[in-house]
Amino acid sequence: MALIVHKYGGTSMGSTERIRNVAKRVAKWARAGHQMVVVPSAMSGETNRLLGLAKDVSPAVHSPAVARELDMIACTGEQVSVGLLALAIQAEGLEAVSYSGWQVPIKTDSSYTKARIESIDDARVRADLAAGKVVVITGFQGVDEGNNITTLGRGGSDTSAVAVAAAMKADECLIYTDVDGVYTTDPRVVPEARRLHTISFEEMLEMASLGSKVLQIRSVEFAGKYRVPMRVLSSFTSWDIPIEEEAKSGTLITFEEDEKMEQAVVSGIAFNRDEAKITVLGVPDKPGIAYGILGKVAEANIDVDVIIQNVSNEGKTDFSFTVHRNDYQRTVDLLKSDVVPALGAAAVIGDTRICKVSIVGIGMRSHAGVASTMFRCLSEEGINIQMITTSEIKTSVVIDEKYMELAVRALHRAFELDQ
Ligand code: ADP
Ligand code: ASP
Ligand code: MG
């Protein structure tokens, strides 16, 4: 008997028929003698619908007070899901009980709309499991110190599931979704993408941080920190396939590097359309520029990603960086009002029509020339590179958004990922 956490995403929970199917699958695992904790997302489209309602009644000002209410609204999608799923599991003849994040409780900090899990008290859940119940816990939500409801950022149900698995020292966390594993790149963009049987934790962390939305990055961080055995697999296989077969399907996140030794230099390609580029022009080139610009941005709680400072020309330089598109206008306004006058810079310009494309692979550590293969491939396609950033196991470029699919497909071929 093992303690297993299942997570089901929005599409897997997308209709009452699908929820009944999820219940049948969970019941199969419970009947095989496993203790089951299930973490579902809101039904597909529901979180967008809820946030759309909020947008209708409130102007788009970002403030902690607005964000608090957004969480109050957005969390309800998962509340409906857990109730429905618990009912469907009961209809399978098992005992099941549902909980909201605050009932467990899953405690988070107070960063509304992107809260971080701080601790999980598993006493109530353990008591239910010991009494033979299936426990169904909302994904995506938690509660802060002041008893305010928080949410964990879009895609946050993955993180709820892995955090619960970590807190309870579960034997495995299975992430059921609408694809049958982690692919070399998004199979919806490149049909030739291949499913990976395993992916190292480090590569998965990079893929997730660089835009592969198959797993929320914080879920991967939790898996790494607490060594949670974790697998991504399909919820669309027939619910009654043998458990042994199901348990080996999909993609396993591995923690041993050696397994990758013989494999491809580049394991996957990620892309991200969520960023925007901002350039501060004509900044006097003297110590303190980066701090003068990015210090203000950080104070406003805006995350910065790729950063470039050009060589100076007659004592002036240009400074570019990317932020999330949601933070674009706020950043530009802040720079214009505070930073440009203070630094004596010339102007601020920006571009929201960019994307970041990245190649990821542990093998890049030991192979030279991988980045140059990437640059050659993009130049052969006539794609201009605007910014470059590298780390030990990834190279990212910022390019015009309109070339994103072309770039991803060409790189997928260039690194023979379809072979
Ligand atoms: P869920 O609702 O189950 O959480 P998501 O939509 O969040 O599902 O994540 C699954 C989606 O991630 C897939 O439908 C796929 O389009 C996308 N995706 C992006 N990159 C990859 C990748 N490398 N491998 C598999 N799926 C990917
Ligand atoms: N329902 C939330 C979202 O749409 C969380 C999740 O699905 O993981 O972002
Ligand atoms: Mg998801």
Short mmCIF file of C-alpha atoms and ligand atoms in Angstrom, two decimals, residues 7 9-10 41-42 47-48 74 78 139-140 153-158, ligand 2:
data_model
loop_
_atom_site.label_atom_id
_atom_site.label_comp_id
_atom_site.label_asym_id
_atom_site.label_seq_id
_atom_site.Cartn_x
_atom_site.Cartn_y
_atom_site.Cartn_z
CA LYS A 7 -3.44 15.92 -9.84
CA GLY A 9 -5.81 19.64 -14.78
CA GLY A 10 -8.65 21.75 -16.15
CA SER A 41 -7.95 22.20 -11.02
CA ALA A 42 -11.00 24.26 -11.88
CA THR A 47 -10.54 30.51 -14.00
CA ASN A 48 -10.46 32.72 -17.12
CA ALA A 74 -10.54 32.87 -8.76
CA GLU A 78 -11.37 24.78 -7.65
CA GLY A 139 -5.47 23.04 -6.27
CA PHE A 140 -4.27 26.62 -6.72
CA GLY A 153 -0.44 31.90 -9.76
CA ARG A 154 -1.80 30.48 -13.01
CA GLY A 155 -1.18 26.79 -13.36
CA GLY A 156 -0.73 26.61 -9.58
CA SER A 157 -2.61 23.36 -9.03
CA ASP A 158 0.55 21.49 -10.05
N1 ASP B 2 -7.26 26.94 -12.32
C1 ASP B 2 -5.97 27.60 -12.21
C2 ASP B 2 -5.58 28.18 -13.55
O1 ASP B 2 -6.33 28.10 -14.51
C3 ASP B 2 -4.91 26.69 -11.66
C4 ASP B 2 -4.57 25.50 -12.52
O2 ASP B 2 -5.33 25.14 -13.42
O3 ASP B 2 -3.53 24.89 -12.27
O4 ASP B 2 -4.54 28.78 -13.65
#
